[in-house]
PDB file of N, CA and C in Angstrom:
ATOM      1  N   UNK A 587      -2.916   5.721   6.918  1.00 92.00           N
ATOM      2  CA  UNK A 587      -1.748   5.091   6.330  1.00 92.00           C
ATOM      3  C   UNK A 587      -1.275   5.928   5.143  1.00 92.00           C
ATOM      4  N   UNK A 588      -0.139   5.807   4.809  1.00 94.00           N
ATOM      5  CA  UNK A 588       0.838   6.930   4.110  1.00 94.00           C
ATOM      6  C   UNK A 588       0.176   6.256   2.275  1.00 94.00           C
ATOM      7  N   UNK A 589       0.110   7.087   1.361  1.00 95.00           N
ATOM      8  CA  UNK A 589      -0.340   6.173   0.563  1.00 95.00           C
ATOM      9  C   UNK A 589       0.536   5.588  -0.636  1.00 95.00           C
ATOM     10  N   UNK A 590       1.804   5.366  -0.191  1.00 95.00           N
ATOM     11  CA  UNK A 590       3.384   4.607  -0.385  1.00 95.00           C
ATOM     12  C   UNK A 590       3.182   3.613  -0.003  1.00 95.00           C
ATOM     13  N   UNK A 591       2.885   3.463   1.366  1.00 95.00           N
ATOM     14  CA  UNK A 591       2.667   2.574   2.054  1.00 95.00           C
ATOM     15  C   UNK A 591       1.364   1.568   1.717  1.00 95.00           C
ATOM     16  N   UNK A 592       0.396   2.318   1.213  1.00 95.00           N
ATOM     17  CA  UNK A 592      -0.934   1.846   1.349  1.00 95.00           C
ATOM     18  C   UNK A 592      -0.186   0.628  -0.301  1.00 95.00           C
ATOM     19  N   UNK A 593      -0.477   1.478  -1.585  1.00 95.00           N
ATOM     20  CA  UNK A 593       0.112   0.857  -2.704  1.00 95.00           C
ATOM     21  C   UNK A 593       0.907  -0.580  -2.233  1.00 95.00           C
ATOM     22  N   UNK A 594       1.727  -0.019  -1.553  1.00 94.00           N
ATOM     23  CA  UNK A 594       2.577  -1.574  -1.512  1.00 94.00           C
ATOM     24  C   UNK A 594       2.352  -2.734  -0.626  1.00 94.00           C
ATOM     25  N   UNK A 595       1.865  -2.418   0.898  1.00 94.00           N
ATOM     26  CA  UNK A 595       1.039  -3.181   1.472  1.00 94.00           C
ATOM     27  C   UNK A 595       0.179  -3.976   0.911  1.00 94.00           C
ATOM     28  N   UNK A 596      -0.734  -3.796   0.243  1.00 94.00           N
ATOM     29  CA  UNK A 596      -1.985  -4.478  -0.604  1.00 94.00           C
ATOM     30  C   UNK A 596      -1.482  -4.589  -2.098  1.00 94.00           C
ATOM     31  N   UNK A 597      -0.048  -4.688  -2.537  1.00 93.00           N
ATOM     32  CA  UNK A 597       0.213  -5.701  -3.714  1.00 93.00           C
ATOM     33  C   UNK A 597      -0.230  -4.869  -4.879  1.00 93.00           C
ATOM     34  N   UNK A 598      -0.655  -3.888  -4.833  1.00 94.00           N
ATOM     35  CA  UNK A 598      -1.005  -2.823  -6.185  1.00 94.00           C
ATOM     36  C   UNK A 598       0.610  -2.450  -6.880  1.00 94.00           C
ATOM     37  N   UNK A 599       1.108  -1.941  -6.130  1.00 94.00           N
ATOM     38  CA  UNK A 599       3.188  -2.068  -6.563  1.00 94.00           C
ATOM     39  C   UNK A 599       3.885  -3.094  -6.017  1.00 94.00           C
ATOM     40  N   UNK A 600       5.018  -3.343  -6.238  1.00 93.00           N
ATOM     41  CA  UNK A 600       5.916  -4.251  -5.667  1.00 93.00           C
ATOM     42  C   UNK A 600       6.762  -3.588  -4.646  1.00 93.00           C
ATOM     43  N   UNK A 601       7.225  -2.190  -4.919  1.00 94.00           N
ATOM     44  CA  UNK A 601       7.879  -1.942  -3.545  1.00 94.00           C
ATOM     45  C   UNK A 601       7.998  -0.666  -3.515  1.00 94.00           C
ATOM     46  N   UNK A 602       7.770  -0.535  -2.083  1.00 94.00           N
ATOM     47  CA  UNK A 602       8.026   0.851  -1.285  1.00 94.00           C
ATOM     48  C   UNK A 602       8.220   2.113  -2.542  1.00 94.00           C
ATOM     49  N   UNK A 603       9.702   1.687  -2.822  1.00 96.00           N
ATOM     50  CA  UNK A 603      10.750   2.694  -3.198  1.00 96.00           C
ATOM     51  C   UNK A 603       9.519   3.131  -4.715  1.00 96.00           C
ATOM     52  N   UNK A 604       9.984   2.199  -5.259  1.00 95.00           N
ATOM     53  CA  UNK A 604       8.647   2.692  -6.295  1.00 95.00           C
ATOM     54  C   UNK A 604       6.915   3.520  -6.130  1.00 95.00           C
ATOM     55  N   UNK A 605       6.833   3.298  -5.309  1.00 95.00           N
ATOM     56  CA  UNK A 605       5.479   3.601  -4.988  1.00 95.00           C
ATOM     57  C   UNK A 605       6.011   5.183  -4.718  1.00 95.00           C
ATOM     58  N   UNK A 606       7.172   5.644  -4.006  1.00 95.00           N
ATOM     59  CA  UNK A 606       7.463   6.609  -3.421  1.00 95.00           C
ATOM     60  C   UNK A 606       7.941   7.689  -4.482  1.00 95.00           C
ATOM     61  N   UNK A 607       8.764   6.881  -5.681  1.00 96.00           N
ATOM     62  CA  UNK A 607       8.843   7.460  -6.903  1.00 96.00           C
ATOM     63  C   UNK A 607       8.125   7.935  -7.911  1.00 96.00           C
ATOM     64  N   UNK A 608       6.960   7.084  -7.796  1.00 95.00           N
ATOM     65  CA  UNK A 608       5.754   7.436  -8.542  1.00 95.00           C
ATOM     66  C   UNK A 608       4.963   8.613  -8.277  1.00 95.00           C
ATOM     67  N   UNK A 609       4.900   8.758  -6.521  1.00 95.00           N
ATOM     68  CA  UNK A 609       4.343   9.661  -6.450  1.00 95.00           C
ATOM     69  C   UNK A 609       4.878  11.312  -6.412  1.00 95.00           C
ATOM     70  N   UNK A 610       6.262  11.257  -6.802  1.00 95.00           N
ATOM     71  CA  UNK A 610       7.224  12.398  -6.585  1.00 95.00           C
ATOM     72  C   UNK A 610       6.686  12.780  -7.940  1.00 95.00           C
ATOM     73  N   UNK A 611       6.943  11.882  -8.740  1.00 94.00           N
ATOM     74  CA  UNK A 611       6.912  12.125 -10.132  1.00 94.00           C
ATOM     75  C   UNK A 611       5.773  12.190 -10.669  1.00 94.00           C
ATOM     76  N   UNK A 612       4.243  12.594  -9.623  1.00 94.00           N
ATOM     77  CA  UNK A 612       3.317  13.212 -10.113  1.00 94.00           C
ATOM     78  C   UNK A 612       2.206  12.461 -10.763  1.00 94.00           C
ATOM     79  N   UNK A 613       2.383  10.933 -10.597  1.00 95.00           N
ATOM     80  CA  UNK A 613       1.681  10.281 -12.360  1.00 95.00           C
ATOM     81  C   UNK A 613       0.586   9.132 -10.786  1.00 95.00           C
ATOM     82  N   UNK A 614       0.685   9.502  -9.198  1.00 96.00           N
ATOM     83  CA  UNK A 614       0.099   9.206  -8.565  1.00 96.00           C
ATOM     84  C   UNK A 614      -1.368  10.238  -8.231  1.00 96.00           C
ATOM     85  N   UNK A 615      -2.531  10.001  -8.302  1.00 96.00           N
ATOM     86  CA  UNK A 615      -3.439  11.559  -7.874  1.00 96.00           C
ATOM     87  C   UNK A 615      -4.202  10.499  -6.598  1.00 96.00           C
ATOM     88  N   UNK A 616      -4.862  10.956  -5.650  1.00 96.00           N
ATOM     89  CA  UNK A 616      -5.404  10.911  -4.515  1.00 96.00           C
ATOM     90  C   UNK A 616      -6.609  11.650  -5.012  1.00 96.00           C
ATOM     91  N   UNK A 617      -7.883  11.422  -5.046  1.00 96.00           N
ATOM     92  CA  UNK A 617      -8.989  12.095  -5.626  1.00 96.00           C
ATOM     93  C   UNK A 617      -8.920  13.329  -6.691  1.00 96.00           C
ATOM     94  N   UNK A 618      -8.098  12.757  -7.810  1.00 94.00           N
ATOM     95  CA  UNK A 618      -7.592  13.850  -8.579  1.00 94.00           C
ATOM     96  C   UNK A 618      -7.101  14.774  -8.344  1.00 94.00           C
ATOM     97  N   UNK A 619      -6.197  14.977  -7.745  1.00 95.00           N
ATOM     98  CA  UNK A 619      -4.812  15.565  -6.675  1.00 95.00           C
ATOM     99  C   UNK A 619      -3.866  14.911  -6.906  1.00 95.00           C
ATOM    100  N   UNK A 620      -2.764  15.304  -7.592  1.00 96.00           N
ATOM    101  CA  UNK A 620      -1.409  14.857  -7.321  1.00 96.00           C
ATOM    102  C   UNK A 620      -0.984  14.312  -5.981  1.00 96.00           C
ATOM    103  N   UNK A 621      -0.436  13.274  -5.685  1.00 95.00           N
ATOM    104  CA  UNK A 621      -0.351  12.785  -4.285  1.00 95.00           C
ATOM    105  C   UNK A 621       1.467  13.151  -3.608  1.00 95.00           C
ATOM    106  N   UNK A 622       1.583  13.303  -2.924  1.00 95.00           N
ATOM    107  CA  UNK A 622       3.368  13.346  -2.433  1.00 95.00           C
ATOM    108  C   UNK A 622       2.913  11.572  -1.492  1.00 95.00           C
ATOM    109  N   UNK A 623       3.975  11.525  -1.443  1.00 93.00           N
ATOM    110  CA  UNK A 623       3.636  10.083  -0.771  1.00 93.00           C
ATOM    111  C   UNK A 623       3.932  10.067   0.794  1.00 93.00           C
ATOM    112  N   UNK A 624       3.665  10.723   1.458  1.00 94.00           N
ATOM    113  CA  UNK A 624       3.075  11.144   2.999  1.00 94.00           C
ATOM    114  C   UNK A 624       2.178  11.558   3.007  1.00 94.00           C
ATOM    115  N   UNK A 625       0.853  11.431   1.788  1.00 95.00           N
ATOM    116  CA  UNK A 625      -0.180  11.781   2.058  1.00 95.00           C
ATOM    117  C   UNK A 625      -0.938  10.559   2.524  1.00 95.00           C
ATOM    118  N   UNK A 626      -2.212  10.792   3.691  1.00 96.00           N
ATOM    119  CA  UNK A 626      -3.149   9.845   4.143  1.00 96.00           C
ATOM    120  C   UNK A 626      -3.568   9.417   3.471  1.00 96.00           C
ATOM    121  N   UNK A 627      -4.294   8.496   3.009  1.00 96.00           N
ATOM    122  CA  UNK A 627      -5.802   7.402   2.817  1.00 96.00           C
ATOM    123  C   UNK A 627      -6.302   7.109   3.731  1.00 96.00           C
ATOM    124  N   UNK A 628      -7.181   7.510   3.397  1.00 96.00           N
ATOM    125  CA  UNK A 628      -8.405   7.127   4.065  1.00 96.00           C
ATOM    126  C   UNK A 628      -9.924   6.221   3.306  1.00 96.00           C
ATOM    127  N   UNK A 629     -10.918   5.270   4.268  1.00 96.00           N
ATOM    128  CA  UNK A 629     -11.404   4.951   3.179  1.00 96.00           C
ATOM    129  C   UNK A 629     -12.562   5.657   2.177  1.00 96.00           C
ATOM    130  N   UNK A 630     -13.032   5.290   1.062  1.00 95.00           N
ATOM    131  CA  UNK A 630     -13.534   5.773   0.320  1.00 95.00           C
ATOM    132  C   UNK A 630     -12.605   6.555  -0.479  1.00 95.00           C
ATOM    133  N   UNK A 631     -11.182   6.562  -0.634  1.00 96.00           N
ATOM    134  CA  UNK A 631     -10.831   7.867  -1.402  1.00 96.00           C
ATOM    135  C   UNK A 631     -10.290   6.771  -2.733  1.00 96.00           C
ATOM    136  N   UNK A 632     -10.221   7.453  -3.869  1.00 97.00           N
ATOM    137  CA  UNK A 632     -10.163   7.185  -5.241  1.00 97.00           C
ATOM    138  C   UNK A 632      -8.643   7.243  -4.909  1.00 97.00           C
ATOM    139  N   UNK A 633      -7.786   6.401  -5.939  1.00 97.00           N
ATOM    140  CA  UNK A 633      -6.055   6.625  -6.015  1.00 97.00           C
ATOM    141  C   UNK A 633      -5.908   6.180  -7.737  1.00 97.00           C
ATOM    142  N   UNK A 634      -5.303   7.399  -8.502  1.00 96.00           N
ATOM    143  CA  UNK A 634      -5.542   6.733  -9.508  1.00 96.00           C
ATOM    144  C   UNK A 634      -3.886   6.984  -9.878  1.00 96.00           C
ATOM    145  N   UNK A 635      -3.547   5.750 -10.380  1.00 96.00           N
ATOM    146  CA  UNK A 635      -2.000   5.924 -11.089  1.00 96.00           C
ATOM    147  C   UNK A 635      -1.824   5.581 -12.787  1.00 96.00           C
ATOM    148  N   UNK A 636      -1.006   6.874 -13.481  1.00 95.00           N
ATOM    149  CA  UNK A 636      -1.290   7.086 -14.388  1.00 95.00           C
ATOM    150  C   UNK A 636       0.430   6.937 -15.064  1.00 95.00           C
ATOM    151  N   UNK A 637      -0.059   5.648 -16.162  1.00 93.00           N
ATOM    152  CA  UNK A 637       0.741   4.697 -16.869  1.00 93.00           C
ATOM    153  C   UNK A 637       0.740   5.933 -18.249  1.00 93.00           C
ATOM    154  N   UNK A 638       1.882   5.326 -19.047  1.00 93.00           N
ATOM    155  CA  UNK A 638       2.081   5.837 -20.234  1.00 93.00           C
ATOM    156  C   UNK A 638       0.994   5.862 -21.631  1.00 93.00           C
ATOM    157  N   UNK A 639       0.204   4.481 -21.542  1.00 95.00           N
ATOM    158  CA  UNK A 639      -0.291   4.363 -22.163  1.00 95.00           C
ATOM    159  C   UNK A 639      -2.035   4.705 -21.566  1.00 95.00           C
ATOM    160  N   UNK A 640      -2.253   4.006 -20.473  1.00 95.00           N
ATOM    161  CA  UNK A 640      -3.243   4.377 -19.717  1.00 95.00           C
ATOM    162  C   UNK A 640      -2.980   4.617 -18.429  1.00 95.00           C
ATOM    163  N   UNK A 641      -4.395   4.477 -17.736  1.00 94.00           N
ATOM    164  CA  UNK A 641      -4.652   4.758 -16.271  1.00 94.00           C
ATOM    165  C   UNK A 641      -5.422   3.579 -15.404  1.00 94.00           C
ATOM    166  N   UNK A 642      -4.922   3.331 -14.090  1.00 96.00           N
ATOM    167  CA  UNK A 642      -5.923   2.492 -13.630  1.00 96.00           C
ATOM    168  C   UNK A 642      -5.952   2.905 -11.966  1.00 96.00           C
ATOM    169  N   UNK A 643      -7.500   3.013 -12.099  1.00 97.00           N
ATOM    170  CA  UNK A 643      -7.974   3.718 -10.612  1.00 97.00           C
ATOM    171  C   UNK A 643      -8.223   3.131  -9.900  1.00 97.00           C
ATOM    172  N   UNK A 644      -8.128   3.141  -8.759  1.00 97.00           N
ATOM    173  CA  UNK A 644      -8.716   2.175  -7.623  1.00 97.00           C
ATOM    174  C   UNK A 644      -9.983   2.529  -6.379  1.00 97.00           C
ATOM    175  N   UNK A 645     -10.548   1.869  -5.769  1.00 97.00           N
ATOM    176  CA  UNK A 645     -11.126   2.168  -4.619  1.00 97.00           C
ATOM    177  C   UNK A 645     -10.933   2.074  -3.441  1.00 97.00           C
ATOM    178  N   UNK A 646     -10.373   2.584  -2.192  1.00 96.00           N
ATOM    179  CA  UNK A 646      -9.893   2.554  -1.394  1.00 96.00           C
ATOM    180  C   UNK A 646     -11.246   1.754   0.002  1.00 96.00           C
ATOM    181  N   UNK A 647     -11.225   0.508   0.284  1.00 95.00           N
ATOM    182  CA  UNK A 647     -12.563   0.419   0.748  1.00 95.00           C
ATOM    183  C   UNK A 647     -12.015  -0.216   2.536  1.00 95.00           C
ATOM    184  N   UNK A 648     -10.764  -0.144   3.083  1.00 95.00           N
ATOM    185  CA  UNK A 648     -10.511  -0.780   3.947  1.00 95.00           C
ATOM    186  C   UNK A 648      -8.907  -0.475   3.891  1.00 95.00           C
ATOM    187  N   UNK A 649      -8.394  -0.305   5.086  1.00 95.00           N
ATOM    188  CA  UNK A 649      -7.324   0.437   5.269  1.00 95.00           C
ATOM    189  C   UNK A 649      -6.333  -0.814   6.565  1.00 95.00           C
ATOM    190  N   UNK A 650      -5.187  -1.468   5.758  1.00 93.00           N
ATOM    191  CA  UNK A 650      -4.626  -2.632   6.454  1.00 93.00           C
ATOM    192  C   UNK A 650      -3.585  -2.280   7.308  1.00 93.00           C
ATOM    193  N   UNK A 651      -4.141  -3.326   8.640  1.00 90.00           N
ATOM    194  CA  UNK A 651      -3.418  -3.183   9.640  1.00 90.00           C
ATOM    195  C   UNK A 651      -2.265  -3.778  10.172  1.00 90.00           C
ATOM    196  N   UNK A 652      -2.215  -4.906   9.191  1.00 87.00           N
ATOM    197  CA  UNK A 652      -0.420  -5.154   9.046  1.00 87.00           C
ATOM    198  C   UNK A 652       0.230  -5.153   8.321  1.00 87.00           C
ATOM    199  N   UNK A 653       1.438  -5.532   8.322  1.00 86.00           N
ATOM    200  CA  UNK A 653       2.535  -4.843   7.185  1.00 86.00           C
ATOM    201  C   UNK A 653       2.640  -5.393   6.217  1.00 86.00           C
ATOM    202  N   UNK A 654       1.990  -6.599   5.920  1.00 86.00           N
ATOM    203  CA  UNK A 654       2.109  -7.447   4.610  1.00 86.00           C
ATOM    204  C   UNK A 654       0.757  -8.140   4.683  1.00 86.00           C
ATOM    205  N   UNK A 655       0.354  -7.639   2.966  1.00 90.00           N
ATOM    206  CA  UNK A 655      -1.440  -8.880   2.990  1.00 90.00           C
ATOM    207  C   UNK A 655      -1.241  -9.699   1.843  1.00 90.00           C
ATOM    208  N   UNK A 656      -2.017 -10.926   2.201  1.00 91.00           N
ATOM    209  CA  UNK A 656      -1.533 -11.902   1.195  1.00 91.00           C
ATOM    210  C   UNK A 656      -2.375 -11.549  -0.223  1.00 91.00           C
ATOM    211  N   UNK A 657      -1.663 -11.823  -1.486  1.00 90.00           N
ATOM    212  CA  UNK A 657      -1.967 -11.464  -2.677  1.00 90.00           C
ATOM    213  C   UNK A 657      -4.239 -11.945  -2.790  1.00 90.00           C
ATOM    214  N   UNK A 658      -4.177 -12.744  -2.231  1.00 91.00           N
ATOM    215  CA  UNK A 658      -5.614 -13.689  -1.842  1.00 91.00           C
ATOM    216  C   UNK A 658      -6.351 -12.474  -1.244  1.00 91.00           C
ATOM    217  N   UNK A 659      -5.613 -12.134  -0.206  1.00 90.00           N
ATOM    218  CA  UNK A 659      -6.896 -10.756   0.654  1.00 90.00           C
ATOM    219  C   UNK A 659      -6.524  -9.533   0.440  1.00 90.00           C
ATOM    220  N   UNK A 660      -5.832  -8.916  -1.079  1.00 89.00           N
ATOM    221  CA  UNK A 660      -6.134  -7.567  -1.460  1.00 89.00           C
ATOM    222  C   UNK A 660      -7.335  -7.095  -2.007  1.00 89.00           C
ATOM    223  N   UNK A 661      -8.211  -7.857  -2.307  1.00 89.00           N
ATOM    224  CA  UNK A 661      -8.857  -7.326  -2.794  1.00 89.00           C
ATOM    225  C   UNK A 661      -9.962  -6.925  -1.515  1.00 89.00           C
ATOM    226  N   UNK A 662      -9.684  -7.397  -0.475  1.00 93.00           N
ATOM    227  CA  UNK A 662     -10.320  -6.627   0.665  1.00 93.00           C
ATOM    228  C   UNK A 662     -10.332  -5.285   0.801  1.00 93.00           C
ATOM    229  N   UNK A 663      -9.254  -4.487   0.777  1.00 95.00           N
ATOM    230  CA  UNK A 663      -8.947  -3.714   0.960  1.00 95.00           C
ATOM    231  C   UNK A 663      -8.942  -2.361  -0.214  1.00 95.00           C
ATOM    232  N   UNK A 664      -9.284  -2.725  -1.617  1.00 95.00           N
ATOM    233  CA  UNK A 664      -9.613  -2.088  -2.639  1.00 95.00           C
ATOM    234  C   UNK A 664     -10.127  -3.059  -3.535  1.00 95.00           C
ATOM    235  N   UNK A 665     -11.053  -1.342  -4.750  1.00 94.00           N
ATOM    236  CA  UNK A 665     -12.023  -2.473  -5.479  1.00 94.00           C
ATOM    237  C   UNK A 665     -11.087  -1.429  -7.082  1.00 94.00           C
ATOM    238  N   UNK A 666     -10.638  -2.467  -8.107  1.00 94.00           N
ATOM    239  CA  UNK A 666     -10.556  -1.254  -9.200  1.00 94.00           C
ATOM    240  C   UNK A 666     -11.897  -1.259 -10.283  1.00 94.00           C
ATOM    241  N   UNK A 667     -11.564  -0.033 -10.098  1.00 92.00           N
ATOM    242  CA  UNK A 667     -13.166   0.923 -11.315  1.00 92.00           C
ATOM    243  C   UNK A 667     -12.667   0.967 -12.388  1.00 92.00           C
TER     244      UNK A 667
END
């Protein structure tokens, strides 16, 4: 899954477009890698998005198979560190 897609699916952003902006603009990393947002996730990989003031990383532990998860079962799908 695209990790635009992944972010907004599981309720970490609110939408697409943002998620897609974030990662143009560099302040998205994929195991400390700048991410473009057609990059995969897969599980186990770190996604850390980096705020003005801080940072908050996540764990990638389960990868969702439909297009919307309820705010209740994100945390299935990532753990934050």
């Amino acid at each position: 899954m695209r990790i635009d897609k992944f972010l907004n699916t599981t309720n970490i952003l609110k939408r697409r477009a943002l998620a897609q902006d974030m990662c143009e603009s560099g302040v998205v990393l994929l195991n400390g890698i700048p991410a473009k947002s057609a990059k995969e996730v897969k599980v186990g990989d770190e996604i850390t998005l980096r705020y003005l003031e801080y940072e908050k990383k996540y764990l990638v532990l389960a990868i969702p198979t439909s297009k919307n998860v309820p705010k209740s079962q994100s945390s299935k799908y990532f753990q934050i560190l």
